[in-house]
mmCIF file of N, CA, C and O in Angstrom:
data_model
loop_
_atom_site.group_PDB
_atom_site.id
_atom_site.type_symbol
_atom_site.label_atom_id
_atom_site.label_comp_id
_atom_site.label_asym_id
_atom_site.label_seq_id
_atom_site.Cartn_x
_atom_site.Cartn_y
_atom_site.Cartn_z
ATOM 1 N N MET A 1 3.921 -16.729 -20.308
ATOM 2 C CA MET A 1 3.499 -15.381 -19.939
ATOM 3 C C MET A 1 4.748 -14.528 -19.727
ATOM 4 O O MET A 1 5.606 -14.876 -18.945
ATOM 5 N N THR A 2 4.813 -13.403 -20.414
ATOM 6 C CA THR A 2 5.959 -12.506 -20.250
ATOM 7 C C THR A 2 5.761 -11.620 -19.031
ATOM 8 O O THR A 2 4.666 -11.525 -18.486
ATOM 9 N N ASP A 3 6.829 -10.939 -18.632
ATOM 10 C CA ASP A 3 6.755 -10.079 -17.447
ATOM 11 C C ASP A 3 5.803 -8.910 -17.630
ATOM 12 O O ASP A 3 5.296 -8.368 -16.662
ATOM 13 N N ASN A 4 5.564 -8.476 -18.866
ATOM 14 C CA ASN A 4 4.697 -7.321 -19.105
ATOM 15 C C ASN A 4 3.240 -7.692 -19.342
ATOM 16 O O ASN A 4 2.414 -6.813 -19.528
ATOM 17 N N GLU A 5 2.929 -8.978 -19.360
ATOM 18 C CA GLU A 5 1.541 -9.387 -19.541
ATOM 19 C C GLU A 5 0.758 -9.162 -18.256
ATOM 20 O O GLU A 5 1.249 -9.404 -17.161
ATOM 21 N N LYS A 6 -0.464 -8.716 -18.427
ATOM 22 C CA LYS A 6 -1.308 -8.479 -17.254
ATOM 23 C C LYS A 6 -1.815 -9.808 -16.705
ATOM 24 O O LYS A 6 -2.149 -10.724 -17.453
ATOM 25 N N LYS A 7 -1.839 -9.872 -15.390
ATOM 26 C CA LYS A 7 -2.332 -11.052 -14.688
ATOM 27 C C LYS A 7 -3.497 -10.635 -13.803
ATOM 28 O O LYS A 7 -3.549 -9.508 -13.338
ATOM 29 N N ARG A 8 -4.378 -11.563 -13.561
ATOM 30 C CA ARG A 8 -5.519 -11.331 -12.669
ATOM 31 C C ARG A 8 -5.259 -12.122 -11.395
ATOM 32 O O ARG A 8 -5.253 -13.345 -11.416
ATOM 33 N N ILE A 9 -5.034 -11.403 -10.302
ATOM 34 C CA ILE A 9 -4.623 -12.046 -9.057
ATOM 35 C C ILE A 9 -5.681 -11.802 -7.983
ATOM 36 O O ILE A 9 -5.974 -10.657 -7.645
ATOM 37 N N PRO A 10 -6.254 -12.881 -7.445
ATOM 38 C CA PRO A 10 -7.223 -12.702 -6.356
ATOM 39 C C PRO A 10 -6.503 -12.389 -5.046
ATOM 40 O O PRO A 10 -5.480 -12.995 -4.723
ATOM 41 N N VAL A 11 -7.026 -11.409 -4.324
ATOM 42 C CA VAL A 11 -6.474 -11.034 -3.020
ATOM 43 C C VAL A 11 -7.616 -10.883 -2.030
ATOM 44 O O VAL A 11 -8.753 -10.624 -2.416
ATOM 45 N N GLU A 12 -7.296 -11.030 -0.768
ATOM 46 C CA GLU A 12 -8.298 -10.857 0.290
ATOM 47 C C GLU A 12 -7.932 -9.624 1.099
ATOM 48 O O GLU A 12 -6.830 -9.520 1.645
ATOM 49 N N ILE A 13 -8.875 -8.677 1.142
ATOM 50 C CA ILE A 13 -8.691 -7.463 1.926
ATOM 51 C C ILE A 13 -9.943 -7.256 2.764
ATOM 52 O O ILE A 13 -11.046 -7.148 2.226
ATOM 53 N N TYR A 14 -9.755 -7.221 4.047
ATOM 54 C CA TYR A 14 -10.837 -6.997 5.000
ATOM 55 C C TYR A 14 -12.006 -7.954 4.757
ATOM 56 O O TYR A 14 -13.160 -7.570 4.590
ATOM 57 N N ASN A 15 -11.638 -9.233 4.686
ATOM 58 C CA ASN A 15 -12.598 -10.336 4.533
ATOM 59 C C ASN A 15 -13.400 -10.289 3.237
ATOM 60 O O ASN A 15 -14.526 -10.791 3.182
ATOM 61 N N ARG A 16 -12.831 -9.691 2.230
ATOM 62 C CA ARG A 16 -13.503 -9.623 0.934
ATOM 63 C C ARG A 16 -12.482 -9.905 -0.160
ATOM 64 O O ARG A 16 -11.341 -9.458 -0.079
ATOM 65 N N THR A 17 -12.888 -10.647 -1.176
ATOM 66 C CA THR A 17 -11.989 -10.992 -2.266
ATOM 67 C C THR A 17 -12.082 -9.954 -3.375
ATOM 68 O O THR A 17 -13.178 -9.564 -3.788
ATOM 69 N N TYR A 18 -10.914 -9.526 -3.836
ATOM 70 C CA TYR A 18 -10.799 -8.596 -4.960
ATOM 71 C C TYR A 18 -9.877 -9.242 -5.986
ATOM 72 O O TYR A 18 -9.031 -10.071 -5.640
ATOM 73 N N HIS A 19 -10.037 -8.858 -7.238
ATOM 74 C CA HIS A 19 -9.155 -9.339 -8.292
ATOM 75 C C HIS A 19 -8.360 -8.154 -8.820
ATOM 76 O O HIS A 19 -8.930 -7.224 -9.390
ATOM 77 N N VAL A 20 -7.055 -8.203 -8.586
ATOM 78 C CA VAL A 20 -6.164 -7.135 -9.009
ATOM 79 C C VAL A 20 -5.578 -7.525 -10.364
ATOM 80 O O VAL A 20 -5.043 -8.621 -10.527
ATOM 81 N N ILE A 21 -5.697 -6.621 -11.320
ATOM 82 C CA ILE A 21 -5.177 -6.874 -12.656
ATOM 83 C C ILE A 21 -3.991 -5.954 -12.893
ATOM 84 O O ILE A 21 -4.100 -4.735 -12.732
ATOM 85 N N GLY A 22 -2.853 -6.544 -13.248
ATOM 86 C CA GLY A 22 -1.668 -5.743 -13.500
ATOM 87 C C GLY A 22 -0.491 -6.601 -13.899
ATOM 88 O O GLY A 22 -0.608 -7.822 -14.054
ATOM 89 N N THR A 23 0.640 -5.966 -14.045
ATOM 90 C CA THR A 23 1.842 -6.664 -14.503
ATOM 91 C C THR A 23 2.793 -7.029 -13.365
ATOM 92 O O THR A 23 3.803 -7.691 -13.594
ATOM 93 N N GLU A 24 2.487 -6.607 -12.154
ATOM 94 C CA GLU A 24 3.344 -6.929 -11.014
ATOM 95 C C GLU A 24 3.279 -8.425 -10.709
ATOM 96 O O GLU A 24 2.303 -9.102 -11.044
ATOM 97 N N SER A 25 4.291 -8.913 -10.009
ATOM 98 C CA SER A 25 4.313 -10.331 -9.637
ATOM 99 C C SER A 25 3.202 -10.622 -8.623
ATOM 100 O O SER A 25 2.756 -9.725 -7.894
ATOM 101 N N GLU A 26 2.786 -11.864 -8.587
ATOM 102 C CA GLU A 26 1.749 -12.246 -7.626
ATOM 103 C C GLU A 26 2.229 -11.995 -6.198
ATOM 104 O O GLU A 26 1.457 -11.527 -5.357
ATOM 105 N N ARG A 27 3.482 -12.255 -5.937
ATOM 106 C CA ARG A 27 4.036 -12.033 -4.601
ATOM 107 C C ARG A 27 3.915 -10.561 -4.198
ATOM 108 O O ARG A 27 3.542 -10.236 -3.071
ATOM 109 N N HIS A 28 4.229 -9.668 -5.127
ATOM 110 C CA HIS A 28 4.144 -8.233 -4.853
ATOM 111 C C HIS A 28 2.695 -7.820 -4.576
ATOM 112 O O HIS A 28 2.421 -7.102 -3.610
ATOM 113 N N VAL A 29 1.784 -8.267 -5.415
ATOM 114 C CA VAL A 29 0.368 -7.912 -5.256
ATOM 115 C C VAL A 29 -0.162 -8.437 -3.931
ATOM 116 O O VAL A 29 -0.878 -7.732 -3.212
ATOM 117 N N GLN A 30 0.202 -9.664 -3.576
ATOM 118 C CA GLN A 30 -0.251 -10.235 -2.306
ATOM 119 C C GLN A 30 0.319 -9.451 -1.121
ATOM 120 O O GLN A 30 -0.383 -9.233 -0.133
ATOM 121 N N LEU A 31 1.557 -9.007 -1.225
ATOM 122 C CA LEU A 31 2.163 -8.206 -0.160
ATOM 123 C C LEU A 31 1.419 -6.890 0.008
ATOM 124 O O LEU A 31 1.075 -6.487 1.131
ATOM 125 N N VAL A 32 1.164 -6.205 -1.088
ATOM 126 C CA VAL A 32 0.451 -4.922 -1.032
ATOM 127 C C VAL A 32 -0.938 -5.119 -0.429
ATOM 128 O O VAL A 32 -1.362 -4.367 0.453
ATOM 129 N N ALA A 33 -1.647 -6.136 -0.894
ATOM 130 C CA ALA A 33 -2.988 -6.408 -0.369
ATOM 131 C C ALA A 33 -2.942 -6.721 1.122
ATOM 132 O O ALA A 33 -3.795 -6.268 1.889
ATOM 133 N N SER A 34 -1.928 -7.460 1.537
ATOM 134 C CA SER A 34 -1.773 -7.797 2.950
ATOM 135 C C SER A 34 -1.549 -6.546 3.793
ATOM 136 O O SER A 34 -2.100 -6.419 4.896
ATOM 137 N N LEU A 35 -0.769 -5.614 3.277
ATOM 138 C CA LEU A 35 -0.521 -4.367 4.007
ATOM 139 C C LEU A 35 -1.782 -3.515 4.107
ATOM 140 O O LEU A 35 -2.050 -2.910 5.148
ATOM 141 N N VAL A 36 -2.571 -3.482 3.042
ATOM 142 C CA VAL A 36 -3.844 -2.747 3.075
ATOM 143 C C VAL A 36 -4.781 -3.393 4.093
ATOM 144 O O VAL A 36 -5.404 -2.701 4.909
ATOM 145 N N ASP A 37 -4.868 -4.710 4.060
ATOM 146 C CA ASP A 37 -5.708 -5.440 5.004
ATOM 147 C C ASP A 37 -5.273 -5.164 6.441
ATOM 148 O O ASP A 37 -6.105 -4.900 7.319
ATOM 149 N N GLN A 38 -3.975 -5.188 6.668
ATOM 150 C CA GLN A 38 -3.438 -4.930 8.006
ATOM 151 C C GLN A 38 -3.798 -3.521 8.469
ATOM 152 O O GLN A 38 -4.228 -3.325 9.608
ATOM 153 N N LYS A 39 -3.644 -2.538 7.598
ATOM 154 C CA LYS A 39 -3.941 -1.148 7.963
ATOM 155 C C LYS A 39 -5.433 -0.989 8.283
ATOM 156 O O LYS A 39 -5.801 -0.328 9.261
ATOM 157 N N MET A 40 -6.297 -1.596 7.471
ATOM 158 C CA MET A 40 -7.740 -1.496 7.728
ATOM 159 C C MET A 40 -8.097 -2.139 9.061
ATOM 160 O O MET A 40 -8.914 -1.608 9.816
ATOM 161 N N ASN A 41 -7.489 -3.267 9.371
ATOM 162 C CA ASN A 41 -7.764 -3.929 10.645
ATOM 163 C C ASN A 41 -7.231 -3.130 11.827
ATOM 164 O O ASN A 41 -7.878 -3.087 12.879
ATOM 165 N N GLU A 42 -6.073 -2.485 11.669
ATOM 166 C CA GLU A 42 -5.544 -1.620 12.730
ATOM 167 C C GLU A 42 -6.515 -0.478 13.026
ATOM 168 O O GLU A 42 -6.774 -0.158 14.192
ATOM 169 N N ILE A 43 -7.024 0.139 11.979
ATOM 170 C CA ILE A 43 -7.962 1.256 12.164
ATOM 171 C C ILE A 43 -9.257 0.749 12.792
ATOM 172 O O ILE A 43 -9.810 1.384 13.694
ATOM 173 N N HIS A 44 -9.729 -0.410 12.347
ATOM 174 C CA HIS A 44 -10.958 -0.989 12.898
ATOM 175 C C HIS A 44 -10.804 -1.297 14.385
ATOM 176 O O HIS A 44 -11.740 -1.096 15.171
ATOM 177 N N ASP A 45 -9.629 -1.761 14.788
ATOM 178 C CA ASP A 45 -9.393 -2.079 16.203
ATOM 179 C C ASP A 45 -9.540 -0.849 17.097
ATOM 180 O O ASP A 45 -9.951 -0.958 18.249
ATOM 181 N N VAL A 46 -9.244 0.324 16.550
ATOM 182 C CA VAL A 46 -9.337 1.567 17.311
ATOM 183 C C VAL A 46 -10.736 2.168 17.248
ATOM 184 O O VAL A 46 -11.192 2.827 18.180
ATOM 185 N N ASN A 47 -11.416 1.956 16.135
ATOM 186 C CA ASN A 47 -12.722 2.575 15.923
ATOM 187 C C ASN A 47 -13.661 1.567 15.253
ATOM 188 O O ASN A 47 -13.821 1.554 14.043
ATOM 189 N N LYS A 48 -14.287 0.729 16.058
ATOM 190 C CA LYS A 48 -15.063 -0.413 15.560
ATOM 191 C C LYS A 48 -16.359 -0.052 14.844
ATOM 192 O O LYS A 48 -16.916 -0.866 14.128
ATOM 193 N N GLN A 49 -16.847 1.182 15.008
ATOM 194 C CA GLN A 49 -18.121 1.516 14.368
ATOM 195 C C GLN A 49 -17.966 1.993 12.924
ATOM 196 O O GLN A 49 -18.957 2.218 12.245
ATOM 197 N N LEU A 50 -16.751 2.154 12.424
ATOM 198 C CA LEU A 50 -16.558 2.624 11.051
ATOM 199 C C LEU A 50 -16.981 1.562 10.038
ATOM 200 O O LEU A 50 -16.717 0.373 10.226
ATOM 201 N N ASP A 51 -17.617 2.016 8.979
ATOM 202 C CA ASP A 51 -17.983 1.076 7.914
ATOM 203 C C ASP A 51 -16.773 0.823 7.007
ATOM 204 O O ASP A 51 -15.738 1.478 7.119
ATOM 205 N N THR A 52 -16.916 -0.134 6.113
ATOM 206 C CA THR A 52 -15.802 -0.539 5.259
ATOM 207 C C THR A 52 -15.287 0.604 4.398
ATOM 208 O O THR A 52 -14.072 0.771 4.234
ATOM 209 N N ALA A 53 -16.187 1.404 3.844
ATOM 210 C CA ALA A 53 -15.758 2.524 2.989
ATOM 211 C C ALA A 53 -14.931 3.530 3.787
ATOM 212 O O ALA A 53 -13.888 4.003 3.319
ATOM 213 N N SER A 54 -15.366 3.829 4.998
ATOM 214 C CA SER A 54 -14.614 4.759 5.841
ATOM 215 C C SER A 54 -13.253 4.184 6.217
ATOM 216 O O SER A 54 -12.245 4.899 6.216
ATOM 217 N N LEU A 55 -13.217 2.900 6.516
ATOM 218 C CA LEU A 55 -11.944 2.248 6.831
ATOM 219 C C LEU A 55 -10.996 2.320 5.638
ATOM 220 O O LEU A 55 -9.800 2.587 5.793
ATOM 221 N N ALA A 56 -11.537 2.101 4.444
ATOM 222 C CA ALA A 56 -10.708 2.136 3.237
ATOM 223 C C ALA A 56 -10.144 3.535 2.996
ATOM 224 O O ALA A 56 -8.966 3.691 2.665
ATOM 225 N N VAL A 57 -10.965 4.545 3.187
ATOM 226 C CA VAL A 57 -10.496 5.931 2.986
ATOM 227 C C VAL A 57 -9.432 6.275 4.022
ATOM 228 O O VAL A 57 -8.385 6.848 3.679
ATOM 229 N N LEU A 58 -9.663 5.924 5.272
ATOM 230 C CA LEU A 58 -8.665 6.216 6.304
ATOM 231 C C LEU A 58 -7.365 5.442 6.073
ATOM 232 O O LEU A 58 -6.275 5.967 6.311
ATOM 233 N N ALA A 59 -7.474 4.209 5.589
ATOM 234 C CA ALA A 59 -6.273 3.438 5.257
ATOM 235 C C ALA A 59 -5.518 4.116 4.119
ATOM 236 O O ALA A 59 -4.281 4.212 4.152
ATOM 237 N N ALA A 60 -6.242 4.617 3.124
ATOM 238 C CA ALA A 60 -5.602 5.327 2.015
ATOM 239 C C ALA A 60 -4.926 6.608 2.498
ATOM 240 O O ALA A 60 -3.795 6.913 2.100
ATOM 241 N N VAL A 61 -5.592 7.358 3.362
ATOM 242 C CA VAL A 61 -5.015 8.602 3.892
ATOM 243 C C VAL A 61 -3.752 8.288 4.696
ATOM 244 O O VAL A 61 -2.715 8.953 4.530
ATOM 245 N N ASN A 62 -3.807 7.274 5.549
ATOM 246 C CA ASN A 62 -2.636 6.883 6.331
ATOM 247 C C ASN A 62 -1.485 6.449 5.429
ATOM 248 O O ASN A 62 -0.327 6.819 5.647
ATOM 249 N N THR A 63 -1.802 5.685 4.404
ATOM 250 C CA THR A 63 -0.778 5.191 3.483
ATOM 251 C C THR A 63 -0.141 6.333 2.701
ATOM 252 O O THR A 63 1.084 6.384 2.541
ATOM 253 N N MET A 64 -0.950 7.269 2.225
ATOM 254 C CA MET A 64 -0.401 8.410 1.484
ATOM 255 C C MET A 64 0.422 9.308 2.402
ATOM 256 O O MET A 64 1.436 9.868 1.974
ATOM 257 N N ASN A 65 0.024 9.429 3.654
ATOM 258 C CA ASN A 65 0.810 10.186 4.620
ATOM 259 C C ASN A 65 2.204 9.562 4.762
ATOM 260 O O ASN A 65 3.220 10.271 4.712
ATOM 261 N N ASP A 66 2.247 8.258 4.904
ATOM 262 C CA ASP A 66 3.533 7.561 4.997
ATOM 263 C C ASP A 66 4.349 7.751 3.724
ATOM 264 O O ASP A 66 5.559 7.973 3.772
ATOM 265 N N TYR A 67 3.692 7.676 2.572
ATOM 266 C CA TYR A 67 4.357 7.832 1.282
ATOM 267 C C TYR A 67 4.972 9.227 1.144
ATOM 268 O O TYR A 67 6.129 9.370 0.753
ATOM 269 N N VAL A 68 4.220 10.258 1.499
ATOM 270 C CA VAL A 68 4.718 11.635 1.396
ATOM 271 C C VAL A 68 5.914 11.828 2.324
ATOM 272 O O VAL A 68 6.924 12.437 1.938
ATOM 273 N N LYS A 69 5.841 11.296 3.540
ATOM 274 C CA LYS A 69 6.963 11.397 4.464
ATOM 275 C C LYS A 69 8.205 10.713 3.906
ATOM 276 O O LYS A 69 9.316 11.243 4.008
ATOM 277 N N LEU A 70 8.022 9.537 3.315
ATOM 278 C CA LEU A 70 9.156 8.828 2.724
ATOM 279 C C LEU A 70 9.757 9.601 1.559
ATOM 280 O O LEU A 70 10.986 9.659 1.408
ATOM 281 N N LYS A 71 8.907 10.214 0.728
ATOM 282 C CA LYS A 71 9.413 11.028 -0.379
ATOM 283 C C LYS A 71 10.221 12.210 0.147
ATOM 284 O O LYS A 71 11.275 12.539 -0.410
ATOM 285 N N GLU A 72 9.728 12.838 1.198
ATOM 286 C CA GLU A 72 10.447 13.966 1.793
ATOM 287 C C GLU A 72 11.789 13.502 2.364
ATOM 288 O O GLU A 72 12.807 14.161 2.174
ATOM 289 N N ASP A 73 11.786 12.374 3.059
ATOM 290 C CA ASP A 73 13.027 11.827 3.614
ATOM 291 C C ASP A 73 14.010 11.484 2.497
ATOM 292 O O ASP A 73 15.217 11.727 2.619
ATOM 293 N N TYR A 74 13.513 10.930 1.422
ATOM 294 C CA TYR A 74 14.352 10.569 0.276
ATOM 295 C C TYR A 74 14.967 11.821 -0.350
ATOM 296 O O TYR A 74 16.162 11.845 -0.647
ATOM 297 N N ALA A 75 14.167 12.863 -0.526
ATOM 298 C CA ALA A 75 14.670 14.118 -1.093
ATOM 299 C C ALA A 75 15.742 14.723 -0.181
ATOM 300 O O ALA A 75 16.773 15.213 -0.659
ATOM 301 N N THR A 76 15.525 14.670 1.126
ATOM 302 C CA THR A 76 16.510 15.168 2.082
ATOM 303 C C THR A 76 17.801 14.365 1.989
ATOM 304 O O THR A 76 18.907 14.932 1.980
ATOM 305 N N LEU A 77 17.673 13.055 1.900
ATOM 306 C CA LEU A 77 18.843 12.185 1.779
ATOM 307 C C LEU A 77 19.614 12.482 0.497
ATOM 308 O O LEU A 77 20.847 12.577 0.513
ATOM 309 N N LEU A 78 18.905 12.638 -0.613
ATOM 310 C CA LEU A 78 19.571 12.977 -1.877
ATOM 311 C C LEU A 78 20.297 14.310 -1.766
ATOM 312 O O LEU A 78 21.420 14.459 -2.253
ATOM 313 N N GLY A 79 19.663 15.284 -1.119
ATOM 314 C CA GLY A 79 20.295 16.585 -0.909
ATOM 315 C C GLY A 79 21.570 16.467 -0.094
ATOM 316 O O GLY A 79 22.582 17.088 -0.406
ATOM 317 N N SER A 80 21.535 15.645 0.939
ATOM 318 C CA SER A 80 22.714 15.427 1.773
ATOM 319 C C SER A 80 23.838 14.773 0.981
ATOM 320 O O SER A 80 25.006 15.140 1.121
ATOM 321 N N LEU A 81 23.476 13.806 0.146
ATOM 322 C CA LEU A 81 24.487 13.131 -0.671
ATOM 323 C C LEU A 81 25.123 14.091 -1.668
ATOM 324 O O LEU A 81 26.334 14.054 -1.891
ATOM 325 N N LYS A 82 24.325 14.962 -2.262
ATOM 326 C CA LYS A 82 24.856 15.924 -3.220
ATOM 327 C C LYS A 82 25.807 16.898 -2.538
ATOM 328 O O LYS A 82 26.834 17.280 -3.095
ATOM 329 N N LYS A 83 25.479 17.319 -1.315
ATOM 330 C CA LYS A 83 26.349 18.248 -0.563
ATOM 331 C C LYS A 83 27.680 17.580 -0.253
ATOM 332 O O LYS A 83 28.720 18.216 -0.307
ATOM 333 N N LYS A 84 27.651 16.288 0.073
ATOM 334 C CA LYS A 84 28.888 15.565 0.377
ATOM 335 C C LYS A 84 29.768 15.434 -0.860
ATOM 336 O O LYS A 84 30.983 15.399 -0.752
ATOM 337 N N GLU A 85 29.134 15.318 -2.030
ATOM 338 C CA GLU A 85 29.889 15.191 -3.279
ATOM 339 C C GLU A 85 30.567 16.493 -3.662
ATOM 340 O O GLU A 85 31.569 16.487 -4.368
ATOM 341 N N GLU A 86 30.034 17.616 -3.214
ATOM 342 C CA GLU A 86 30.580 18.930 -3.596
ATOM 343 C C GLU A 86 31.796 19.310 -2.817
ATOM 344 O O GLU A 86 32.322 18.833 -1.967
#
């Protein structure tokens, strides 16, 4: 199997098995799934009446919030590096 071949990797997220298909390594896919599972469980611990779909949406919103902040921090860092080079 080459690195670009798609693999079907079973993962467990919030007590349910999903099959992720892609070219990433199994280790990477398992890490991502573990982080999603962790985020859903964190949200559930705070608000136990939410259903799975609501937990998934809130986990996605939280994750995208973190992603946008990291992109902004990265852009700021790149800007700082460019100023130092000038």
